PDB file of C-alpha atoms in Angstrom:
ATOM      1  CA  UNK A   1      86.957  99.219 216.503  1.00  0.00           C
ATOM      2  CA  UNK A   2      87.779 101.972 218.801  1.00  0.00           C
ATOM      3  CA  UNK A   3      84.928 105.109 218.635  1.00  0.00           C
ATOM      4  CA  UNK A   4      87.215 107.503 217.231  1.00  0.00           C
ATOM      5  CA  UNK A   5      87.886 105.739 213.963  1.00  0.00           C
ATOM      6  CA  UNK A   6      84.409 105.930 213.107  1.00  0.00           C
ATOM      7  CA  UNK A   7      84.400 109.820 213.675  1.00  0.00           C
ATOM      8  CA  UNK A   8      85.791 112.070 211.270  1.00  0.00           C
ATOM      9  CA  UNK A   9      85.921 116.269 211.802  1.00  0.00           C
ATOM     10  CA  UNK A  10      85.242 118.207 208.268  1.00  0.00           C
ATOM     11  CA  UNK A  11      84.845 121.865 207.932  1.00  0.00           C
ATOM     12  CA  UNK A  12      81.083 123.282 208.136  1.00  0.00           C
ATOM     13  CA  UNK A  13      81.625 125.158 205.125  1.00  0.00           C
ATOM     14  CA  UNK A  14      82.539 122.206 202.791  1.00  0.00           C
ATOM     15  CA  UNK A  15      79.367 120.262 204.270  1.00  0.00           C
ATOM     16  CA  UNK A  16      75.395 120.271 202.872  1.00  0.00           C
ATOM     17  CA  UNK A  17      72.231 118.942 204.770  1.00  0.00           C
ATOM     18  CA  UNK A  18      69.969 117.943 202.096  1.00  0.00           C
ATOM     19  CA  UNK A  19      66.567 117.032 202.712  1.00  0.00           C
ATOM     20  CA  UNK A  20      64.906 114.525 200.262  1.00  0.00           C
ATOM     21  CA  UNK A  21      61.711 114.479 199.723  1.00  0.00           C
ATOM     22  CA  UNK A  22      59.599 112.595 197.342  1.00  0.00           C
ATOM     23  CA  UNK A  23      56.313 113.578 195.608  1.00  0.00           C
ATOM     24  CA  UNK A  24      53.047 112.843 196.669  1.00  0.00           C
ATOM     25  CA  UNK A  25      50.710 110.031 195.800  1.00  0.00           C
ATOM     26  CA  UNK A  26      50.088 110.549 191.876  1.00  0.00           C
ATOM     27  CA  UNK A  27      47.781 109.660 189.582  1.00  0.00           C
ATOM     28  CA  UNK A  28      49.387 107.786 188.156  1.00  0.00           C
ATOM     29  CA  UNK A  29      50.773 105.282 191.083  1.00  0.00           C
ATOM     30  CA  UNK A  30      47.057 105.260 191.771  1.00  0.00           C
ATOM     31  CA  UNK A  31      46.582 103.396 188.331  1.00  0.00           C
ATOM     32  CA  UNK A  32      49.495 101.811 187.986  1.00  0.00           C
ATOM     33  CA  UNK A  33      49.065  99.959 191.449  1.00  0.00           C
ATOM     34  CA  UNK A  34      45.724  98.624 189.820  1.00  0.00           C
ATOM     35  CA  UNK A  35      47.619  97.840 186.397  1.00  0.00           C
ATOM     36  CA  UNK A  36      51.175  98.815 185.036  1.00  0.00           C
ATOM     37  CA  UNK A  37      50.120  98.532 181.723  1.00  0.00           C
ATOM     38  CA  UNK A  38      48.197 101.944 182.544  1.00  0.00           C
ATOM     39  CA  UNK A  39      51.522 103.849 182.899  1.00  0.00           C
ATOM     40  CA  UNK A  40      51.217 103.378 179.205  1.00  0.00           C
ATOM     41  CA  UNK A  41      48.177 105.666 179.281  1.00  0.00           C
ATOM     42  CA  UNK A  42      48.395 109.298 177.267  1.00  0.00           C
ATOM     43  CA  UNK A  43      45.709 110.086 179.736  1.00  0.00           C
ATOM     44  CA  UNK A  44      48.179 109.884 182.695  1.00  0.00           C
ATOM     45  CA  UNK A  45      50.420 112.684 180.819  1.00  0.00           C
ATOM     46  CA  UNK A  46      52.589 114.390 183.480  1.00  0.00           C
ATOM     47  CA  UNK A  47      50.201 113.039 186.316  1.00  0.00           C
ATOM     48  CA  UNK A  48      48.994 115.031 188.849  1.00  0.00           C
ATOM     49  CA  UNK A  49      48.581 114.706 192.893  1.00  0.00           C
ATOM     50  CA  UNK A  50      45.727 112.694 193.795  1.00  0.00           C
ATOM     51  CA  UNK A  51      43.478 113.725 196.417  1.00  0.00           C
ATOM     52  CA  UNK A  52      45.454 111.521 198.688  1.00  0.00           C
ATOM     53  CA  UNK A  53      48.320 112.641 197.281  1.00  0.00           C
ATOM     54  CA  UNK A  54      47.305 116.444 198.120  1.00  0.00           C
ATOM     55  CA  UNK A  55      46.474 115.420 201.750  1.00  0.00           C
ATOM     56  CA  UNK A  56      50.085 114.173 202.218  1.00  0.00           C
ATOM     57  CA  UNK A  57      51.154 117.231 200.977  1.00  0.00           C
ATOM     58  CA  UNK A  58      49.132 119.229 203.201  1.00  0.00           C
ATOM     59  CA  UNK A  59      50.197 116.324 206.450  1.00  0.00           C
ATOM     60  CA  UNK A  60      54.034 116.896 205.432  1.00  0.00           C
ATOM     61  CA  UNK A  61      53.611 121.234 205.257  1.00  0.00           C
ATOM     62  CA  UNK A  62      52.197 120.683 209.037  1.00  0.00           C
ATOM     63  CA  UNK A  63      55.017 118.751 210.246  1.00  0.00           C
ATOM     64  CA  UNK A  64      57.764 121.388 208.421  1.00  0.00           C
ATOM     65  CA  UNK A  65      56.319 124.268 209.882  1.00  0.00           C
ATOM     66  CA  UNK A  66      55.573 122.798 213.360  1.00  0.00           C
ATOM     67  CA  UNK A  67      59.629 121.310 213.080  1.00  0.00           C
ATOM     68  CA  UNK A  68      60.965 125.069 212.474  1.00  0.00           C
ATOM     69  CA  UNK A  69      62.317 122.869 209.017  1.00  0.00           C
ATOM     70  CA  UNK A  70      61.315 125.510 206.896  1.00  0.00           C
ATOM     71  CA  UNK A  71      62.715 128.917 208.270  1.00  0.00           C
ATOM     72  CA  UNK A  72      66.270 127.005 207.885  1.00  0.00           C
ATOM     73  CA  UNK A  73      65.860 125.572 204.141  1.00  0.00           C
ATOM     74  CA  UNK A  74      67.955 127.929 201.634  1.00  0.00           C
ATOM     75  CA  UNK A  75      66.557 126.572 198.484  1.00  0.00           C
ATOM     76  CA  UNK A  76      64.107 124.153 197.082  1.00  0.00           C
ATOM     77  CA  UNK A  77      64.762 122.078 193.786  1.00  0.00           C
ATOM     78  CA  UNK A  78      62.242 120.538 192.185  1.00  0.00           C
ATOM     79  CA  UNK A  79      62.308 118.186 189.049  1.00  0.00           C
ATOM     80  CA  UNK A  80      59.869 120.395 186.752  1.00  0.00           C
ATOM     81  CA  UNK A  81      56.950 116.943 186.759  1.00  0.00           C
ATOM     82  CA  UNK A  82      53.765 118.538 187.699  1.00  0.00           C
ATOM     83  CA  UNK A  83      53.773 116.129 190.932  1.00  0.00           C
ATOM     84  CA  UNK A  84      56.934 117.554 191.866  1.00  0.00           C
ATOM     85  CA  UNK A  85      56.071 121.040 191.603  1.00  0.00           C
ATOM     86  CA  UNK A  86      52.660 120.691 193.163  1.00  0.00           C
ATOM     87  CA  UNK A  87      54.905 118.975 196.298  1.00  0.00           C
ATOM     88  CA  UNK A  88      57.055 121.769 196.227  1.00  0.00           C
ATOM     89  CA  UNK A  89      54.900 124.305 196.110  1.00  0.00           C
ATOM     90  CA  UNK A  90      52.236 122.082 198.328  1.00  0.00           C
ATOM     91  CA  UNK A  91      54.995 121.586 201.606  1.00  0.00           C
ATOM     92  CA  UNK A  92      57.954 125.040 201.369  1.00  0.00           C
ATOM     93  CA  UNK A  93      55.185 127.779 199.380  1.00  0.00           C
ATOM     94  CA  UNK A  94      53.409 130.321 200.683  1.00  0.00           C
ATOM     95  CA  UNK A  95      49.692 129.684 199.084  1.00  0.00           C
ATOM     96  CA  UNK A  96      46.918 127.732 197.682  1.00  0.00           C
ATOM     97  CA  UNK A  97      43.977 128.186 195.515  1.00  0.00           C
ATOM     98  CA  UNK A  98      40.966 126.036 193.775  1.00  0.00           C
ATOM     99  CA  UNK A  99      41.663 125.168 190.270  1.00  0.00           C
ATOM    100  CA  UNK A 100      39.899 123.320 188.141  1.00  0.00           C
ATOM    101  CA  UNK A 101      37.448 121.743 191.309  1.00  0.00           C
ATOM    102  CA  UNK A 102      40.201 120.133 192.694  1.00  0.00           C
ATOM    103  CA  UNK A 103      42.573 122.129 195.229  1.00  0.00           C
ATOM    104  CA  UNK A 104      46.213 122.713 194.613  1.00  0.00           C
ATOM    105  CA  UNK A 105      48.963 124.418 195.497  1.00  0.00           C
ATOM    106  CA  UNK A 106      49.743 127.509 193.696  1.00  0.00           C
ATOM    107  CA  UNK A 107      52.637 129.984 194.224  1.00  0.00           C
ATOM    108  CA  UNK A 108      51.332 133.075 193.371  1.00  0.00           C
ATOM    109  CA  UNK A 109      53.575 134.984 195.255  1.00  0.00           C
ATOM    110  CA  UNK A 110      56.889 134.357 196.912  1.00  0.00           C
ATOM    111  CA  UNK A 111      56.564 134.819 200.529  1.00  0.00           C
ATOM    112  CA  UNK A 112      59.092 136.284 202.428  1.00  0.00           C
ATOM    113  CA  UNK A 113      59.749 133.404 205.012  1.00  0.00           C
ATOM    114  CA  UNK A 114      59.397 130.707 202.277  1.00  0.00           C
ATOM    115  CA  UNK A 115      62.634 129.844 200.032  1.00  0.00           C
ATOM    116  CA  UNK A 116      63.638 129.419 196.319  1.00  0.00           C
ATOM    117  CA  UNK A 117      61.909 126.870 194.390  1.00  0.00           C
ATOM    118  CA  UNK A 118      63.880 125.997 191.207  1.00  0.00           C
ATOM    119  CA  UNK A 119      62.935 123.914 188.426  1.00  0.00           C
ATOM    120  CA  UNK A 120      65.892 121.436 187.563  1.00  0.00           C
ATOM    121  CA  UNK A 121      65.538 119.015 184.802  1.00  0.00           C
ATOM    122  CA  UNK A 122      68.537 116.807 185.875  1.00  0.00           C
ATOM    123  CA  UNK A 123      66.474 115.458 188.641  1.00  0.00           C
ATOM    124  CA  UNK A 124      63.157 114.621 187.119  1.00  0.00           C
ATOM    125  CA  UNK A 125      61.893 111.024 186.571  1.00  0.00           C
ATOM    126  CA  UNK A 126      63.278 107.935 184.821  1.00  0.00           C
ATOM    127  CA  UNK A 127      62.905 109.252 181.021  1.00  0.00           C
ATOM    128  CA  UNK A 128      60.857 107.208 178.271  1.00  0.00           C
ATOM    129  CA  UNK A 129      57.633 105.238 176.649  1.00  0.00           C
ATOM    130  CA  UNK A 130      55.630 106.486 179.746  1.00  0.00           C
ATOM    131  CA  UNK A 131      53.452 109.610 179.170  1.00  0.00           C
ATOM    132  CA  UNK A 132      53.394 110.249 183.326  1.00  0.00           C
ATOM    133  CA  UNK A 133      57.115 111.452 182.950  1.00  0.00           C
ATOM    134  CA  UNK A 134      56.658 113.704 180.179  1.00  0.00           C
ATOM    135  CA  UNK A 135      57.101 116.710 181.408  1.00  0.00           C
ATOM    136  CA  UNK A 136      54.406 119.531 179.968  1.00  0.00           C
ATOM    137  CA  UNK A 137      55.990 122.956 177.951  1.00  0.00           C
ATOM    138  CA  UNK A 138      58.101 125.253 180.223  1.00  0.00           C
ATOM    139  CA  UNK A 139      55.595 128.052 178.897  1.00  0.00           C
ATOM    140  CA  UNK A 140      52.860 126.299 180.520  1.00  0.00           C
ATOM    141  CA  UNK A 141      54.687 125.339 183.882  1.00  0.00           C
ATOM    142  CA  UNK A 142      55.598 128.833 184.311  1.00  0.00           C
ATOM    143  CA  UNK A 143      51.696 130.042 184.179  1.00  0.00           C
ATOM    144  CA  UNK A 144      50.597 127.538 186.441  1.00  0.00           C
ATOM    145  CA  UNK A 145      53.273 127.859 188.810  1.00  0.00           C
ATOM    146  CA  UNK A 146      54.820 131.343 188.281  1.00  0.00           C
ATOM    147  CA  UNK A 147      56.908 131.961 191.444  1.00  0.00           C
ATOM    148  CA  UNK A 148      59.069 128.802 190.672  1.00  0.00           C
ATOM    149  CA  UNK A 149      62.231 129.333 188.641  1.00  0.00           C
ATOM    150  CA  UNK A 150      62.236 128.107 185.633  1.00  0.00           C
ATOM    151  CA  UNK A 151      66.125 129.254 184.223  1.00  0.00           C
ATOM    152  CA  UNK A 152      67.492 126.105 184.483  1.00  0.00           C
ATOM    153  CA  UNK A 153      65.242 123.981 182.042  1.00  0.00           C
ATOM    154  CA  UNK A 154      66.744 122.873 178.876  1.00  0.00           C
ATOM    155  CA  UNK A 155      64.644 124.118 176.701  1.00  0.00           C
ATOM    156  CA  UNK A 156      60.311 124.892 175.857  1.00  0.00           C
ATOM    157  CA  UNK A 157      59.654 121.457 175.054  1.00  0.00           C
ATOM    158  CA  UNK A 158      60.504 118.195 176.342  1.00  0.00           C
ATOM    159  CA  UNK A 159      63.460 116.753 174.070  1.00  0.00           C
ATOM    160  CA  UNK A 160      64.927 114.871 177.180  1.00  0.00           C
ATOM    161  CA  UNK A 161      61.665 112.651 176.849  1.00  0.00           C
ATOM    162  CA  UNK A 162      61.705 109.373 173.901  1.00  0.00           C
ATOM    163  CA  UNK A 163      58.469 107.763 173.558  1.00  0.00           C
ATOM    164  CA  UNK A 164      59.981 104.545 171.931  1.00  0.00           C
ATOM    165  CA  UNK A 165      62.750 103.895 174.777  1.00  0.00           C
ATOM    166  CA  UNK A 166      62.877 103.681 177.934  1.00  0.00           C
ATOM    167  CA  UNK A 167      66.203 105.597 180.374  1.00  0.00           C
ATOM    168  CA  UNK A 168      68.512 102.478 181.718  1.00  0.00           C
ATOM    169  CA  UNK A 169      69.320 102.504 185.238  1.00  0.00           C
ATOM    170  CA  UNK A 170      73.114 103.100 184.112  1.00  0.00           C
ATOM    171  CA  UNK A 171      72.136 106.377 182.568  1.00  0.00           C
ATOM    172  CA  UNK A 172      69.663 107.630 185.457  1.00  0.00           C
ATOM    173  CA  UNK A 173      72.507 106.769 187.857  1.00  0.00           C
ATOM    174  CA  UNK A 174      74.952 108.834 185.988  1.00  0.00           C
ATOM    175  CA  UNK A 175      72.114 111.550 185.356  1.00  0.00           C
ATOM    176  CA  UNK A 176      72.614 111.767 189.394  1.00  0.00           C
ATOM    177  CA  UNK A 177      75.924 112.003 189.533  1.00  0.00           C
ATOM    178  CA  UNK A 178      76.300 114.696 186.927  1.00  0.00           C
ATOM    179  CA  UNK A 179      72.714 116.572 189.453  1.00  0.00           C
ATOM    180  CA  UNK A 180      75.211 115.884 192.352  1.00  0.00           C
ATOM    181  CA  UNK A 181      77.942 117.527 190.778  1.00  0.00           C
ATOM    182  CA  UNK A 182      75.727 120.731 190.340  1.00  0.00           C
ATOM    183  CA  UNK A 183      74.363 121.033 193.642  1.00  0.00           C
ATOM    184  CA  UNK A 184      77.962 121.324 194.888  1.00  0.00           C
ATOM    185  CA  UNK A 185      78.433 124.584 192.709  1.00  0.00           C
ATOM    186  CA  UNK A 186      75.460 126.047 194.691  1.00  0.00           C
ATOM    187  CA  UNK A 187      76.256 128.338 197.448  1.00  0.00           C
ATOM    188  CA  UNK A 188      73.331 127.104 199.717  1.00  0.00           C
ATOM    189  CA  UNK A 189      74.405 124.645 202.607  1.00  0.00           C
ATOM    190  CA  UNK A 190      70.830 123.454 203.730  1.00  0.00           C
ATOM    191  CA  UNK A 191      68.677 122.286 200.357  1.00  0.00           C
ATOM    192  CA  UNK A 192      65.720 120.526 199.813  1.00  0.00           C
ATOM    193  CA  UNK A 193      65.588 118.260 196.713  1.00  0.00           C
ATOM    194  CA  UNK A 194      61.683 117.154 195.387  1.00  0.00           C
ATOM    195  CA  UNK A 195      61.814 114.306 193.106  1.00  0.00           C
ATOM    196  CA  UNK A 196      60.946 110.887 192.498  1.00  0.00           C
ATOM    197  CA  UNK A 197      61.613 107.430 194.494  1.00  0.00           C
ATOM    198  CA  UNK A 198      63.641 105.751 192.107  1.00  0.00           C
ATOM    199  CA  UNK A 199      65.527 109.412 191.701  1.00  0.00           C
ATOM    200  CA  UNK A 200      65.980 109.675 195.526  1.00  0.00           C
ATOM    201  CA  UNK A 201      67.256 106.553 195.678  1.00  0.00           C
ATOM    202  CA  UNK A 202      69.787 106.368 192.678  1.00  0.00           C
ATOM    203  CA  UNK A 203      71.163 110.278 194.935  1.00  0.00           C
ATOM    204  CA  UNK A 204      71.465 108.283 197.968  1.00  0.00           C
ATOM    205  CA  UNK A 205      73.156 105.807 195.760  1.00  0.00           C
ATOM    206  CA  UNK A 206      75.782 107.860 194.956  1.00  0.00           C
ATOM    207  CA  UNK A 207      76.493 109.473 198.598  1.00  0.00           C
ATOM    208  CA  UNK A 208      76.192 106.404 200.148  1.00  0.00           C
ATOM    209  CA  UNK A 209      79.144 104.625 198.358  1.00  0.00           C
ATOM    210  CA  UNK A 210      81.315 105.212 201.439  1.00  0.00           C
ATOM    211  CA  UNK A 211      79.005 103.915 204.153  1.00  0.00           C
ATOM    212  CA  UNK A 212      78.274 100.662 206.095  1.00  0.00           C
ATOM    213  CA  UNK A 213      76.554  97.998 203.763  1.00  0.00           C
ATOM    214  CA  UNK A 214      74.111  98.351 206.907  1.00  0.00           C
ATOM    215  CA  UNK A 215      74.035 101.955 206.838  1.00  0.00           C
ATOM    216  CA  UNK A 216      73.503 102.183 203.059  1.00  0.00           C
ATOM    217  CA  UNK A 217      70.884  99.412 202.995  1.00  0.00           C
ATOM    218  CA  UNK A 218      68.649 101.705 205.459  1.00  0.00           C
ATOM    219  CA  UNK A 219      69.606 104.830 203.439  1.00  0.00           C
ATOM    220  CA  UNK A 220      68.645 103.457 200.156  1.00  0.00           C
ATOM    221  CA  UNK A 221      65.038 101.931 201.395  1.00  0.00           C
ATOM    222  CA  UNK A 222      62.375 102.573 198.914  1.00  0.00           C
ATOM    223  CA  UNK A 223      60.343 105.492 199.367  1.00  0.00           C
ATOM    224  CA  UNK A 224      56.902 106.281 200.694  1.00  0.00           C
ATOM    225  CA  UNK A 225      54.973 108.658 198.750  1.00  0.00           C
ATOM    226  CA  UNK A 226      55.818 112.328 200.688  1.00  0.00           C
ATOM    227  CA  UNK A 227      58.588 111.159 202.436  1.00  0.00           C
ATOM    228  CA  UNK A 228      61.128 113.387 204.033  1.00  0.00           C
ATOM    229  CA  UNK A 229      64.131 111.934 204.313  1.00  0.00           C
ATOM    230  CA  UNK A 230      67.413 114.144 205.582  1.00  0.00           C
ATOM    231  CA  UNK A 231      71.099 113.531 205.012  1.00  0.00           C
ATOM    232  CA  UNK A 232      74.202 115.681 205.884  1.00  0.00           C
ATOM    233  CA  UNK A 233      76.639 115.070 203.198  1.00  0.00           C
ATOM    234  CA  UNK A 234      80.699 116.092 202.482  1.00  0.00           C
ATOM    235  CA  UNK A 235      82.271 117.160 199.548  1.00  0.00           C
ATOM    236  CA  UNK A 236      86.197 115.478 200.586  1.00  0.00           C
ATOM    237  CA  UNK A 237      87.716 116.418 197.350  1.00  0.00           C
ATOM    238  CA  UNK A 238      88.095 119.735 198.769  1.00  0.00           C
ATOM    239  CA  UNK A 239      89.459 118.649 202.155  1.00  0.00           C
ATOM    240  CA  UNK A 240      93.257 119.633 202.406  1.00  0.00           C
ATOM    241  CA  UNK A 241      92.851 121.264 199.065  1.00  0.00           C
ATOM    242  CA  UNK A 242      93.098 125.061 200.584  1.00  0.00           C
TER     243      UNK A 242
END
């Protein structure tokens, strides 16, 4: 195959670099990596960081300040889990503070050189049975993180959530593609999306229909706990359309 044919010129303007990044270890991986049955646990409601977890967080903030990542990022989106937020506010916020004995990351103010966060349910976790995916009430997310935007949630309380059944990978896929579909109606063309692996992957799913098998089998790799992983993508419905 000649070099060329592999190389393909689109417009800057109808391209996004998305940065995907998944939370950090969880309680709740930390039990369920001893016992899956544990994910059944009401005790592991909408599990938080562990200290691991929040030592990742505070090894991946490092490594986007040091990269100059974070004066470029437009917007952050996080799915509204308590993990997810705590990432988000954790790696691209401005501060952190001692709650409860154990340190988090709060955003009690929006900093001028850090972006958006915004709370999106589309991309939160698998729904279902499991008590670690049930999100807590928007009321409550919104006094414990209060510099994230919460105006795209659904509703107070978690309806999205069904403790008898569990989301099949058919619906989560097309959960993503409807997500996808959103983030091309935002205006900002360099976004970072916080989330969950099997999330992540499903995204990278979609955008990767069009690749190599080779490329897409690298792209789609499970993910580490805190993982960045960046991706520039093309909207080419819109190409010729002007």
């Amino acid at each position: 195959m000649n070099a060329t044919e592999a190389q393909f010129p689109y417009p800057w303007q109808r391209c996004k670099i998305i940065h995907l990044v998944r939370h950090g270890q969880a309680m709740h991986n930390v039990e369920g990596d001893k016992n899956r049955e544990a994910l059944l646990s009401p005790q592991l409601f909408d599990a938080q960081l562990s200290p691991l977890g929040l030592q990742q967080v505070s090894k991946l903030r490092q490594d986007v300040h040091a990269s100059g990542l974070l004066k470029r990022i437009e917007l952050v989106i996080t799915s509204p889990l308590y993990r997810t937020m705590q990432t988000a506010i954790g790696v691209f916020g401005s501060e952190s503070h001692e709650d409860g004995g154990n340190e988090i990351f709060s955003s009690i103010s929006a900093a001028l050189n850090c972006p958006q966060i915004m709370a999106v349910e589309l991309c939160r976790d698998r729904l279902g049975v499991r008590p670690c995916d049930m999100r807590r009430r928007v009321s409550e997310c919104r006094a414990l993180f209060p510099s994230i935007d919460f105006s795209m949630m659904d509703g107070e309380d978690d309806n999205m959530w069904n403790p008898d059944v569990r989301e099949p990978e058919e619906k989560v896929a097309a959960r993503m593609i409807l997500f996808m579909k959103w983030l091309w109606t935002r205006p900002e063309q360099e976004i970072v999306i916080v989330s969950h692996g099997i999330i992540l992957q499903h995204i990278l799913n979609v955008l990767g229909n069009d690749c190599h098998p080779t490329v897409r089998s690298a792209l789609c790799k499970r993910f580490d706990n805190c993982e960045l992983r960046s991706v520039v993508i093309v909207d080419k419905s819109l190409i010729g359309g002007d």
